[in-house]
XYZ file of C-alpha atoms in Angstrom:
730
model
C 20.019 -19.140 3.816
C 18.370 -21.737 6.124
C 14.631 -21.345 6.248
C 13.356 -20.839 10.057
C 10.119 -22.513 10.510
C 7.978 -20.441 12.835
C 6.039 -23.241 14.438
C 2.975 -22.818 16.766
C 5.397 -24.021 19.636
C 7.755 -21.268 18.479
C 5.091 -18.866 18.320
C 4.128 -19.467 21.943
C 7.522 -19.356 23.175
C 8.054 -15.991 21.356
C 4.868 -14.743 22.911
C 5.897 -15.646 26.389
C 9.332 -14.028 25.507
C 7.670 -10.596 24.740
C 5.768 -10.768 27.797
C 8.945 -11.563 29.807
C 10.704 -8.703 28.137
C 8.157 -6.369 29.340
C 8.952 -7.397 32.806
C 12.721 -7.016 32.110
C 12.319 -3.677 30.282
C 10.222 -2.315 33.239
C 12.712 -2.943 35.857
C 15.703 -1.683 33.914
C 13.862 1.439 32.530
C 12.902 2.325 36.083
C 16.496 2.107 37.125
C 17.389 4.370 34.208
C 14.587 6.558 34.749
C 15.628 7.271 38.285
C 19.406 7.928 37.237
C 18.486 9.970 34.139
C 16.066 12.847 34.751
C 17.007 14.767 31.466
C 14.294 15.586 28.762
C 13.408 12.635 26.287
C 14.709 12.920 22.972
C 12.110 10.655 21.239
C 9.050 12.250 19.626
C 5.991 10.545 20.665
C 3.583 10.633 17.420
C -0.071 10.845 18.110
C -2.253 8.573 15.782
C -5.873 8.039 15.091
C -5.497 4.396 13.993
C -8.508 3.624 16.383
C -10.469 6.533 15.092
C -9.662 8.398 18.307
C -6.573 10.428 19.193
C -3.906 8.169 21.074
C -0.363 8.206 21.692
C 1.343 5.627 19.312
C 2.478 3.505 22.314
C -1.134 3.323 23.616
C -2.541 1.503 20.586
C -3.068 -2.209 20.896
C -2.257 -2.705 17.273
C 1.140 -3.492 15.463
C 1.718 0.118 13.821
C 4.221 2.064 12.023
C 3.918 5.983 11.806
C 5.741 8.350 9.854
C 5.203 12.242 10.371
C 5.592 14.644 7.439
C 8.837 15.858 8.363
C 10.165 12.234 8.736
C 8.772 11.583 5.316
C 10.865 14.384 3.962
C 13.864 13.658 5.760
C 13.558 9.983 4.536
C 13.257 10.810 0.784
C 9.677 8.943 1.050
C 7.679 10.662 -1.896
C 4.894 7.833 -2.601
C 3.636 4.634 -1.153
C 6.054 2.446 -2.719
C 8.771 4.016 -0.763
C 6.629 3.574 2.426
C 6.952 -0.026 1.406
C 10.650 -0.289 1.666
C 10.771 0.833 5.343
C 7.734 -1.037 7.297
C 8.302 -4.550 8.607
C 6.453 -7.127 6.715
C 5.191 -4.582 4.219
C 5.894 -4.843 0.425
C 4.644 -2.628 -2.077
C 4.701 -3.535 -5.623
C 3.205 -2.292 -8.894
C 2.129 -4.076 -12.115
C -1.537 -3.581 -12.821
C -1.922 -3.462 -16.423
C 1.640 -2.207 -16.823
C 0.765 1.116 -15.123
C 3.445 3.271 -13.584
C 1.001 4.761 -10.988
C -0.228 1.636 -9.358
C 0.455 0.997 -5.738
C -0.303 -2.544 -4.552
C 0.542 -2.974 -0.940
C 1.199 -6.511 0.783
C 1.038 -6.713 4.510
C 1.807 -9.929 6.274
C 1.397 -11.992 2.951
C -2.013 -10.298 1.799
C -2.414 -8.031 -0.865
C -3.582 -7.917 -4.539
C -1.564 -7.528 -7.813
C -4.476 -7.034 -10.028
C -6.653 -4.013 -10.917
C -9.879 -5.156 -12.608
C -13.235 -3.904 -11.165
C -14.104 -7.409 -10.144
C -11.032 -7.520 -7.609
C -10.725 -6.048 -4.246
C -7.352 -5.404 -2.517
C -6.664 -7.024 0.753
C -5.012 -3.904 2.411
C -7.258 -0.808 2.422
C -6.074 2.699 1.848
C -7.683 5.808 3.499
C -6.768 9.545 2.801
C -8.408 11.539 5.619
C -11.147 8.768 6.377
C -11.926 8.375 2.899
C -11.391 4.684 1.535
C -9.639 4.520 -2.071
C -11.331 1.546 -3.845
C -8.780 1.156 -6.948
C -5.160 0.630 -6.849
C -4.401 2.411 -10.208
C -3.399 6.052 -9.554
C -3.063 5.144 -5.728
C 0.715 5.681 -5.788
C -0.019 9.139 -4.124
C 2.583 11.929 -4.191
C 3.077 12.423 -0.471
C 3.067 16.069 -0.107
C 1.124 18.258 2.354
C 1.092 15.121 4.692
C 0.655 15.416 8.491
C 1.167 11.634 8.920
C 1.189 8.112 7.601
C -0.221 5.108 9.688
C 0.306 1.528 8.463
C -1.530 -0.650 10.555
C -0.491 -4.498 10.405
C -3.047 -7.297 10.872
C -6.712 -7.520 10.194
C -8.549 -4.354 10.942
C -12.199 -5.487 10.266
C -13.923 -3.813 12.888
C -13.109 -0.119 12.253
C -11.812 -0.268 8.789
C -14.419 -2.798 7.286
C -14.223 -5.612 4.585
C -10.985 -5.006 2.413
C -8.643 -4.554 5.338
C -7.659 -8.302 6.146
C -4.083 -7.674 5.843
C -4.028 -4.254 7.194
C -4.875 -0.737 6.561
C -2.706 2.504 5.342
C -3.973 5.938 6.670
C -2.787 8.990 4.878
C -3.628 12.204 6.901
C -3.100 15.325 5.247
C -2.226 18.555 7.008
C -5.590 20.472 7.955
C -6.281 24.265 7.609
C -5.471 26.210 10.546
C -4.428 29.709 11.965
C -0.575 29.220 11.325
C 0.354 31.228 8.341
C 2.725 29.133 5.955
C 3.993 29.498 2.376
C 6.249 26.624 1.473
C 7.774 25.639 -1.963
C 10.056 22.994 -2.849
C 11.664 22.264 -6.182
C 13.889 18.902 -7.074
C 16.124 18.598 -10.190
C 17.916 15.229 -10.823
C 19.437 12.837 -13.070
C 16.913 10.875 -15.397
C 15.341 13.956 -16.317
C 13.625 14.563 -12.762
C 11.829 17.682 -12.590
C 9.496 18.167 -9.441
C 7.872 21.302 -8.097
C 5.553 21.682 -5.182
C 3.759 24.501 -3.347
C 1.954 24.377 -0.138
C -0.110 27.303 1.355
C -1.886 27.703 4.517
C -3.536 30.833 5.707
C -6.658 32.033 8.118
C -8.962 34.295 6.333
C -11.153 35.205 9.265
C -11.427 33.911 12.788
C -13.600 31.124 11.503
C -12.255 30.386 8.064
C -8.911 29.003 6.887
C -7.636 27.121 3.840
C -4.818 25.194 2.429
C -3.709 24.498 -1.053
C -1.055 21.937 -2.119
C -0.325 21.797 -5.987
C 2.570 20.377 -8.031
C 4.088 18.879 -10.978
C 6.525 15.917 -11.336
C 7.984 14.269 -14.364
C 10.839 11.788 -14.957
C 12.355 10.194 -18.126
C 12.043 6.485 -19.054
C 14.408 3.614 -18.709
C 14.279 2.317 -22.375
C 12.914 2.747 -25.807
C 10.002 1.285 -27.885
C 12.415 0.079 -30.355
C 9.708 -0.694 -33.031
C 7.401 2.173 -32.355
C 9.593 5.207 -33.695
C 6.483 7.603 -33.014
C 5.693 6.506 -29.492
C 4.779 9.618 -27.277
C 6.746 8.436 -24.226
C 9.777 6.150 -23.357
C 9.344 3.136 -21.224
C 8.801 4.015 -17.727
C 8.589 7.842 -18.394
C 6.112 9.610 -16.137
C 4.564 12.973 -15.895
C 1.959 13.980 -13.622
C 0.304 17.212 -12.201
C -1.705 17.086 -8.942
C -3.568 19.594 -6.418
C -5.521 19.478 -3.396
C -7.532 22.308 -1.715
C -9.059 22.204 1.834
C -11.259 24.920 3.124
C -12.094 24.742 6.958
C -14.967 26.822 8.553
C -15.544 26.638 12.309
C -18.436 28.788 13.151
C -17.839 27.749 16.954
C -15.454 26.106 18.983
C -17.320 22.723 18.848
C -18.279 22.732 15.339
C -16.262 22.543 12.108
C -16.776 21.824 8.348
C -13.951 20.799 5.931
C -14.509 20.905 2.378
C -11.697 19.160 0.343
C -11.345 18.670 -3.409
C -8.411 16.896 -5.081
C -7.334 15.815 -8.479
C -4.371 14.370 -10.363
C -3.632 13.709 -14.081
C -0.712 11.311 -15.114
C 0.480 10.418 -18.415
C 3.793 8.349 -19.514
C 5.031 5.258 -20.910
C 4.454 1.629 -20.207
C 6.034 0.132 -17.154
C 9.458 -1.692 -18.106
C 8.939 -5.401 -18.411
C 10.073 -8.290 -20.585
C 8.759 -11.797 -21.637
C 10.584 -14.958 -21.013
C 9.448 -17.292 -23.924
C 9.262 -20.932 -22.875
C 11.812 -22.447 -25.336
C 10.952 -26.127 -24.850
C 9.095 -28.368 -27.270
C 5.715 -28.044 -25.477
C 6.047 -24.219 -25.509
C 3.260 -22.515 -27.686
C 5.526 -19.581 -28.607
C 8.334 -21.963 -29.500
C 6.503 -24.290 -31.518
C 4.203 -21.610 -33.070
C 1.036 -23.527 -32.327
C -1.591 -22.825 -29.555
C -5.036 -24.990 -29.113
C -3.992 -26.905 -32.036
C -3.827 -23.914 -34.292
C -0.858 -22.023 -35.709
C -0.004 -18.632 -34.277
C 0.402 -15.640 -36.973
C 3.561 -14.959 -35.756
C 4.760 -18.638 -36.270
C 7.455 -19.962 -33.832
C 9.091 -17.068 -31.474
C 12.396 -17.233 -29.739
C 13.745 -15.122 -26.760
C 15.852 -13.303 -29.433
C 12.654 -11.704 -30.960
C 12.221 -9.709 -27.573
C 14.374 -6.701 -26.959
C 17.776 -7.208 -26.088
C 17.996 -4.614 -23.489
C 15.297 -5.682 -20.972
C 14.479 -1.912 -20.328
C 13.587 -1.511 -23.986
C 10.305 -2.853 -25.439
C 10.060 -4.596 -28.820
C 6.113 -4.316 -29.182
C 4.906 -3.034 -32.639
C 1.667 -1.888 -31.000
C 1.553 1.880 -30.525
C -1.718 1.365 -28.488
C 0.020 -0.311 -25.463
C 2.938 2.215 -25.263
C 1.101 4.932 -23.518
C -0.693 4.817 -20.054
C -2.594 7.426 -18.353
C -4.635 7.941 -15.079
C -6.936 10.753 -13.886
C -8.643 11.013 -10.506
C -10.615 13.373 -8.680
C -12.345 13.433 -5.282
C -14.565 15.853 -3.139
C -15.055 15.271 0.462
C -16.991 16.973 3.426
C -16.214 16.267 6.920
C -18.148 17.704 9.892
C -16.852 17.344 13.466
C -19.546 18.415 16.089
C -19.169 18.337 19.751
C -22.447 17.528 21.479
C -21.415 17.731 25.169
C -17.875 17.835 27.019
C -17.900 14.142 26.513
C -19.762 13.243 23.486
C -18.894 14.175 19.769
C -20.320 13.190 16.339
C -18.284 13.200 12.925
C -19.641 12.855 9.361
C -17.552 11.976 6.254
C -19.040 12.236 2.907
C -17.023 11.615 -0.167
C -17.511 10.776 -3.876
C -14.457 9.866 -6.086
C -14.107 9.214 -9.631
C -11.105 7.543 -11.678
C -10.074 6.668 -15.146
C -6.966 5.025 -16.859
C -5.506 3.961 -19.831
C -3.098 1.129 -19.917
C -2.551 -2.476 -21.303
C 0.410 -4.955 -22.194
C 1.587 -6.715 -25.173
C 2.183 -10.013 -23.594
C 4.584 -11.625 -26.307
C 6.642 -8.223 -26.131
C 7.711 -8.495 -29.836
C 6.778 -6.671 -32.938
C 4.170 -9.210 -33.841
C 0.634 -8.755 -33.300
C -0.005 -11.792 -31.279
C -1.102 -11.194 -27.591
C -1.577 -7.635 -26.915
C -4.289 -6.167 -24.758
C -4.702 -2.348 -24.844
C -7.216 -1.449 -21.899
C -9.402 1.517 -20.491
C -11.326 1.627 -17.117
C -13.008 3.717 -14.709
C -14.562 3.610 -11.393
C -16.886 5.944 -9.424
C -17.372 5.523 -5.831
C -19.521 7.342 -3.135
C -19.182 6.657 0.516
C -20.667 8.220 3.744
C -19.627 7.665 7.374
C -21.394 8.914 10.485
C -19.758 8.491 13.850
C -20.526 8.960 17.400
C -17.729 8.880 19.736
C -17.156 9.946 23.427
C -16.742 8.851 26.931
C -19.151 7.760 29.625
C -17.178 7.610 32.984
C -14.554 5.102 32.384
C -15.880 3.705 29.470
C -14.790 5.336 25.856
C -16.328 4.180 22.747
C -16.324 4.715 18.761
C -19.482 3.793 16.890
C -20.752 4.724 13.568
C -22.506 3.545 10.323
C -21.002 3.312 6.826
C -22.284 3.183 3.414
C -20.046 2.683 0.113
C -21.098 2.070 -3.422
C -18.954 1.708 -6.714
C -19.590 1.355 -10.023
C -16.844 0.506 -12.654
C -15.933 -0.997 -15.893
C -12.871 -2.364 -17.832
C -12.691 -2.653 -21.491
C -10.316 -4.508 -24.005
C -11.469 -5.050 -27.416
C -11.037 -2.717 -30.356
C -7.102 -2.946 -30.615
C -6.749 -6.092 -28.683
C -5.435 -9.600 -30.045
C -5.010 -13.019 -28.721
C -3.408 -15.555 -30.717
C -3.435 -13.174 -33.653
C -7.154 -12.909 -33.571
C -9.968 -10.651 -32.097
C -10.070 -10.405 -28.396
C -12.839 -8.995 -26.129
C -12.895 -8.327 -22.373
C -15.679 -6.280 -21.288
C -16.585 -6.030 -17.254
C -18.944 -4.082 -15.328
C -19.634 -4.371 -11.887
C -21.736 -2.431 -9.212
C -21.118 -3.349 -5.504
C -22.604 -1.908 -2.399
C -21.643 -2.181 1.140
C -23.271 -1.234 4.448
C -22.010 -1.482 7.912
C -22.465 -0.668 11.510
C -19.963 -0.915 13.956
C -18.960 -0.101 17.674
C -15.780 -0.289 19.648
C -15.779 0.140 23.524
C -12.727 0.431 25.820
C -12.916 0.494 29.659
C -10.083 1.156 32.350
C -10.138 -1.515 34.814
C -7.398 0.468 36.586
C -5.343 3.416 36.043
C -2.968 1.171 34.125
C -5.127 -1.609 32.461
C -7.550 -1.096 29.675
C -9.619 -3.531 27.961
C -11.597 -3.075 24.785
C -13.885 -4.893 22.256
C -15.526 -4.168 18.875
C -18.090 -5.522 16.666
C -18.731 -4.658 12.944
C -21.775 -6.136 10.651
C -21.141 -5.933 7.112
C -23.475 -6.625 4.213
C -22.297 -6.552 0.477
C -23.768 -7.154 -2.745
C -22.171 -7.258 -6.018
C -23.785 -7.348 -9.768
C -21.386 -8.147 -12.564
C -21.687 -8.385 -16.320
C -18.981 -10.049 -18.288
C -18.560 -10.539 -21.929
C -15.508 -12.207 -23.532
C -16.777 -12.423 -26.979
C -19.594 -14.913 -26.684
C -22.388 -12.512 -25.328
C -23.080 -10.855 -21.850
C -23.114 -13.128 -18.839
C -24.532 -11.513 -15.721
C -24.293 -12.800 -12.105
C -24.967 -11.405 -8.552
C -24.066 -12.329 -5.144
C -24.312 -11.117 -1.479
C -22.329 -11.567 1.608
C -22.551 -10.577 5.089
C -20.195 -11.062 8.095
C -19.745 -10.299 11.806
C -16.208 -9.133 12.417
C -14.928 -8.616 16.070
C -11.731 -7.502 18.112
C -10.713 -8.009 21.796
C -7.683 -6.265 23.315
C -6.089 -5.553 26.649
C -3.240 -3.116 27.321
C -1.330 -2.584 30.490
C 0.831 0.432 31.044
C 3.735 -0.224 33.350
C 5.426 2.324 35.895
C 7.997 3.551 33.381
C 5.262 3.786 30.526
C 5.958 0.776 28.500
C 2.891 -0.836 27.270
C 2.344 -4.614 26.892
C -0.929 -5.510 24.894
C -2.616 -8.670 23.474
C -5.265 -8.710 20.986
C -7.536 -10.968 18.946
C -8.491 -9.132 15.715
C -10.761 -10.284 12.851
C -11.378 -9.194 9.197
C -13.560 -9.981 6.405
C -13.725 -9.593 2.462
C -16.548 -10.084 0.509
C -16.300 -12.834 -2.295
C -14.881 -11.773 -5.837
C -15.833 -12.743 -9.210
C -13.337 -14.114 -11.548
C -11.213 -11.290 -12.958
C -10.803 -12.499 -16.792
C -13.470 -15.336 -17.079
C -12.525 -16.781 -20.566
C -13.486 -19.964 -18.788
C -16.933 -19.203 -20.189
C -15.762 -20.627 -23.466
C -15.944 -24.127 -21.781
C -18.231 -23.674 -19.002
C -21.059 -21.120 -19.302
C -21.741 -21.430 -15.386
C -18.240 -20.389 -14.280
C -19.180 -16.735 -13.543
C -19.359 -17.516 -9.859
C -17.964 -15.648 -6.839
C -15.689 -16.855 -4.316
C -16.784 -17.068 -0.547
C -16.427 -14.878 2.214
C -12.579 -14.229 3.170
C -12.548 -14.238 6.745
C -9.337 -13.631 8.969
C -8.442 -13.991 12.536
C -5.337 -12.625 14.232
C -3.846 -13.319 17.542
C -1.167 -10.866 18.655
C 0.940 -9.908 21.713
C 3.189 -7.006 21.668
C 5.312 -4.443 23.664
C 6.079 -0.889 22.690
C 7.237 2.387 24.414
C 10.198 4.157 25.712
C 13.138 2.108 27.195
C 14.718 5.213 28.340
C 15.128 8.875 27.158
C 17.190 7.763 24.217
C 15.690 4.385 23.144
C 12.097 3.347 22.119
C 11.002 0.311 20.531
C 8.023 -2.007 19.691
C 7.877 -5.708 19.148
C 4.858 -7.906 17.871
C 4.288 -11.409 17.744
C 1.245 -12.560 15.548
C -0.606 -15.693 14.262
C -3.169 -14.948 11.452
C -5.437 -17.590 10.130
C -7.190 -16.987 6.698
C -10.346 -19.046 5.195
C -11.359 -18.942 1.784
C -8.559 -16.794 0.630
C -8.464 -16.459 -3.297
C -5.132 -16.713 -5.008
C -5.094 -15.542 -8.542
C -4.048 -18.003 -11.239
C -3.453 -16.855 -14.630
C -3.118 -18.986 -17.876
C -3.753 -18.847 -21.612
C -7.054 -20.187 -22.405
C -9.283 -20.547 -25.121
C -10.474 -17.080 -26.239
C -7.828 -15.186 -24.216
C -5.588 -14.444 -20.892
C -7.842 -16.112 -18.473
C -7.516 -15.258 -14.537
C -9.177 -17.839 -11.627
C -9.224 -17.901 -8.256
C -7.570 -20.846 -6.390
C -9.154 -20.683 -3.033
C -6.943 -21.635 -0.082
C -6.634 -21.604 3.855
C -3.610 -19.874 4.917
C -1.832 -19.456 8.185
C 0.845 -16.432 8.672
C 3.033 -16.290 11.868
C 5.801 -13.894 12.376
C 7.605 -11.303 14.403
C 8.138 -7.543 13.820
C 10.582 -5.109 15.605
C 11.264 -1.406 15.303
C 13.434 0.851 17.127
C 14.746 4.534 17.595
C 18.094 4.973 19.371
C 19.659 8.326 19.958
C 23.132 7.362 20.262
C 24.124 10.955 21.004
C 22.285 14.256 20.650
C 23.440 14.362 17.267
C 23.342 10.732 15.882
C 20.037 8.936 15.498
C 19.608 5.387 14.342
C 16.071 3.939 13.304
C 15.633 0.118 12.424
C 13.058 -2.080 11.507
C 12.937 -5.970 11.005
C 9.912 -8.264 10.086
C 9.860 -11.990 9.708
C 7.046 -14.237 8.561
C 6.294 -17.773 8.076
C 3.301 -18.510 5.787
C 1.884 -22.032 5.559
C -0.824 -22.721 2.825
C -2.954 -25.744 3.151
C -1.898 -28.502 0.375
C -4.568 -28.609 -2.398
C -4.234 -32.112 -3.752
C -0.647 -32.556 -5.055
C -0.164 -28.709 -4.972
C 1.504 -27.039 -2.150
C 0.763 -23.072 -2.739
C 2.911 -20.334 -1.227
C 1.878 -16.666 -0.585
C 2.669 -14.657 -3.561
C 4.969 -11.419 -3.389
C 5.777 -11.987 0.115
C 9.191 -12.029 1.433
C 10.304 -14.050 4.524
C 12.506 -11.310 5.948
C 12.051 -7.421 5.643
C 14.399 -5.271 7.056
C 15.562 -1.365 7.298
C 17.959 0.659 8.852
C 18.292 4.498 8.868
C 21.119 6.703 10.390
C 21.138 10.455 10.749
C 23.752 12.556 11.975
C 23.408 16.687 12.610
C 26.543 18.615 12.167
C 26.390 21.983 13.996
C 28.386 24.512 11.742
C 30.017 28.012 12.660
C 27.298 30.733 13.044
C 24.468 28.257 13.917
C 24.037 26.497 10.708
C 23.281 22.930 10.394
C 24.186 19.938 8.032
C 22.243 16.798 8.392
C 23.633 13.878 6.828
C 21.148 10.715 6.461
C 21.599 7.274 4.884
C 18.828 4.474 4.737
C 19.095 0.958 3.893
C 15.989 -1.355 2.841
C 16.060 -5.054 2.263
C 13.532 -7.382 0.801
C 14.106 -11.218 1.049
C 13.502 -13.313 -2.327
C 9.974 -14.260 -2.930
C 7.642 -15.765 -5.638
C 5.555 -13.669 -8.075
C 2.825 -16.469 -8.130
C 1.402 -19.016 -5.694
C 3.811 -21.735 -6.582
C 7.394 -22.308 -5.615
C 8.126 -24.598 -8.490
C 11.568 -23.327 -9.674
C 10.659 -24.901 -13.244
C 8.056 -21.785 -13.475
C 10.744 -19.356 -13.191
C 8.676 -16.982 -11.036
C 11.270 -16.671 -8.046
C 12.047 -12.885 -7.418
C 15.580 -12.116 -5.938
C 16.236 -10.345 -2.719
C 17.018 -6.708 -3.221
C 18.939 -4.030 -1.156
C 18.307 -0.618 -1.590
C 20.200 2.666 -0.331
C 19.046 6.355 -0.250
C 21.149 9.171 0.813
C 20.382 12.947 1.584
C 22.890 15.810 2.789
C 20.790 18.803 3.782
C 22.049 22.326 4.730
C 20.042 24.761 6.591
C 21.377 28.029 7.492
C 20.965 29.754 11.026
C 17.604 31.195 11.389
C 16.899 30.789 7.625
C 13.717 30.131 5.743
C 15.421 27.821 3.482
C 17.330 24.673 2.926
C 19.153 22.677 0.039
C 19.767 18.961 -0.087
C 21.881 16.654 -2.169
C 20.038 13.480 -2.538
C 20.556 9.960 -3.897
C 17.634 7.651 -4.482
C 18.793 3.846 -5.090
C 22.489 5.044 -4.908
C 23.785 1.786 -5.962
C 21.317 1.239 -8.802
C 19.717 -1.883 -7.880
C 17.693 -3.235 -10.506
C 14.841 -5.538 -9.406
C 11.942 -7.402 -10.483
C 8.547 -5.982 -9.263
C 6.647 -9.311 -10.062
C 6.701 -12.472 -12.125
C 3.844 -14.193 -13.900
C 3.865 -17.613 -15.634
C 0.893 -18.267 -17.951
C 2.149 -21.516 -19.248
C 3.428 -20.362 -22.369
C 5.742 -17.535 -21.327
C 6.608 -15.727 -17.990
C 6.030 -12.015 -17.670
C 8.815 -10.385 -15.700
C 7.662 -7.038 -14.472
C 10.724 -4.768 -13.718
C 11.084 -1.861 -11.161
C 10.899 1.610 -12.405
C 13.093 2.601 -9.502
C 16.748 3.072 -10.992
C 19.263 5.309 -9.433
C 18.458 9.023 -9.253
C 21.083 11.786 -7.986
C 19.713 15.389 -7.569
C 19.361 18.359 -5.688
C 16.200 19.685 -3.673
C 15.568 23.141 -2.461
C 12.930 24.145 -0.030
C 12.158 27.569 0.979
C 9.389 29.142 3.332
C 8.236 32.718 2.522
């Protein structure tokens, strides 16, 4: 398909067109509003994206929001599913071959790695608590009130690791409404999932809710050379739970204590290796760095014939596991009618076991069993409120994390011993304020500042002794916005948002073999986003949002991985990047029974040339699209049958920062279709659904990585699943 170049001139025209559309829709919707006084069918979702409660149409940010009910209707069960239906969002998973990873990329920014020396470019929060690591982040989305996906840098309110955007997961809070709910799903590929949610008020001042569940699914292939492997390729098992207790001794004071835990086990994510069968390929010649490999010459015929099988002979890499637990305390205190304070204190810990056999053959050549852990503590204190026509959100923030990664006892590189030991301690402090002012009843302007100070201390050992390094960074982030509410309720906005990420040390510093001074962190990553948008209800049956953006990044590190002396080396290629694009979402009630929801995103990423190399943004499709259709059939006696069909498209992309076709890292486009048919009796307390995930069984690549000697082709674990889901309230 021909490539559209979103030049600065075209970006300006699109921005002007958005403003012109605002005027056009204002006139047309006013006429429709006059002619049609019936009740609106559009649900207006309230969000907390700006740390204050607002209707989604009033937020001067490109944002997608899903209510808990919408998640269930759409068959969205984890963050990977969310990534199929939001414009310019792509959620992938790779991270040491783990099945529990969720690696979101928003508008060309994300991170495919997991090691403690790396930081994601998209931040994920659960009830205001930042999740620092991506292994174990593919949350089971039960007990969810809402998910918000904010696109573009969110540095002022969300801090240092949100240069691409932020994802807010908001769980259901304990309240006075008594509810007992259970869901059981049974499906093909050995799917068995059970989940229970209980919410009760114990006294006038004390309430609790509990969510607990278990989820398992069979694998897609076998470990053909490890007959005693505990799990199959891609097999998953997970138990999880979350308990919240809310104490409200008075109307303006509450304390919410939440504890959560999950424990997951399974088989290595499906992947295969493409061996470079050319005379210079190390596997092909059986020689690397001037020395013969113990396996001798390898061919692609040595890899499993079925790409979903795995031919490794190393039992230690066949099994993956992750566990995480957290404890948080949130206090809300109303000081006056117009002032309130909020405190969020949290501690989280996580551990994982994973690893890859890069050659994917029975030979003990390149395999890296790995364990890791991370402990984080965070605290945020806010002072929020109104002073006349001025509203504000302010606060101080503290975050510290200590973590490690270990490869060694069972690792091999080129058949010999291999070692990678990383330890890092990071500390982040920030102070922030965001102020809004109503110039008129319809025009609001806002501005914010956030000052961050970060420090990292790292110890790295790649087999030649421990090396230490330390660095610190500071940055002032800002945002400015204006949004105008027209007479018909449509909202037009413009904003400038900046974001910041502290520098990062090399993830796999085998460069130390040749350069003992290479353990050096990159510079601050900075981002500035210019955006104009329009959102709101065109009439009682149709709502939409459109955003045009231009984001400029400086000192952005792209990860480049190669085989180097001593091991599998990952270094940072630092670039300047400009991302321009447009995003549209809309909901249309065609009739009272028939609803359509669509989302389209387009992005054009331009990366400055480095010497003779013109990099590209990895794992970033030019076009993303989704379309969902829901039809409700009224049956005799008041029962209801709801049919839903969802389509998702992700354009072709590259698995690394290179578009060189000879590197074989281009990932084909993919189209996914989900289906759900739900029956609910009249005034009943139960429902049953027939569902299909990935109905056409689209098999696609999650990522590709060329090391110079071979290409790792990471496969999706998202094969077709047909099943039955039963939900009951009691």
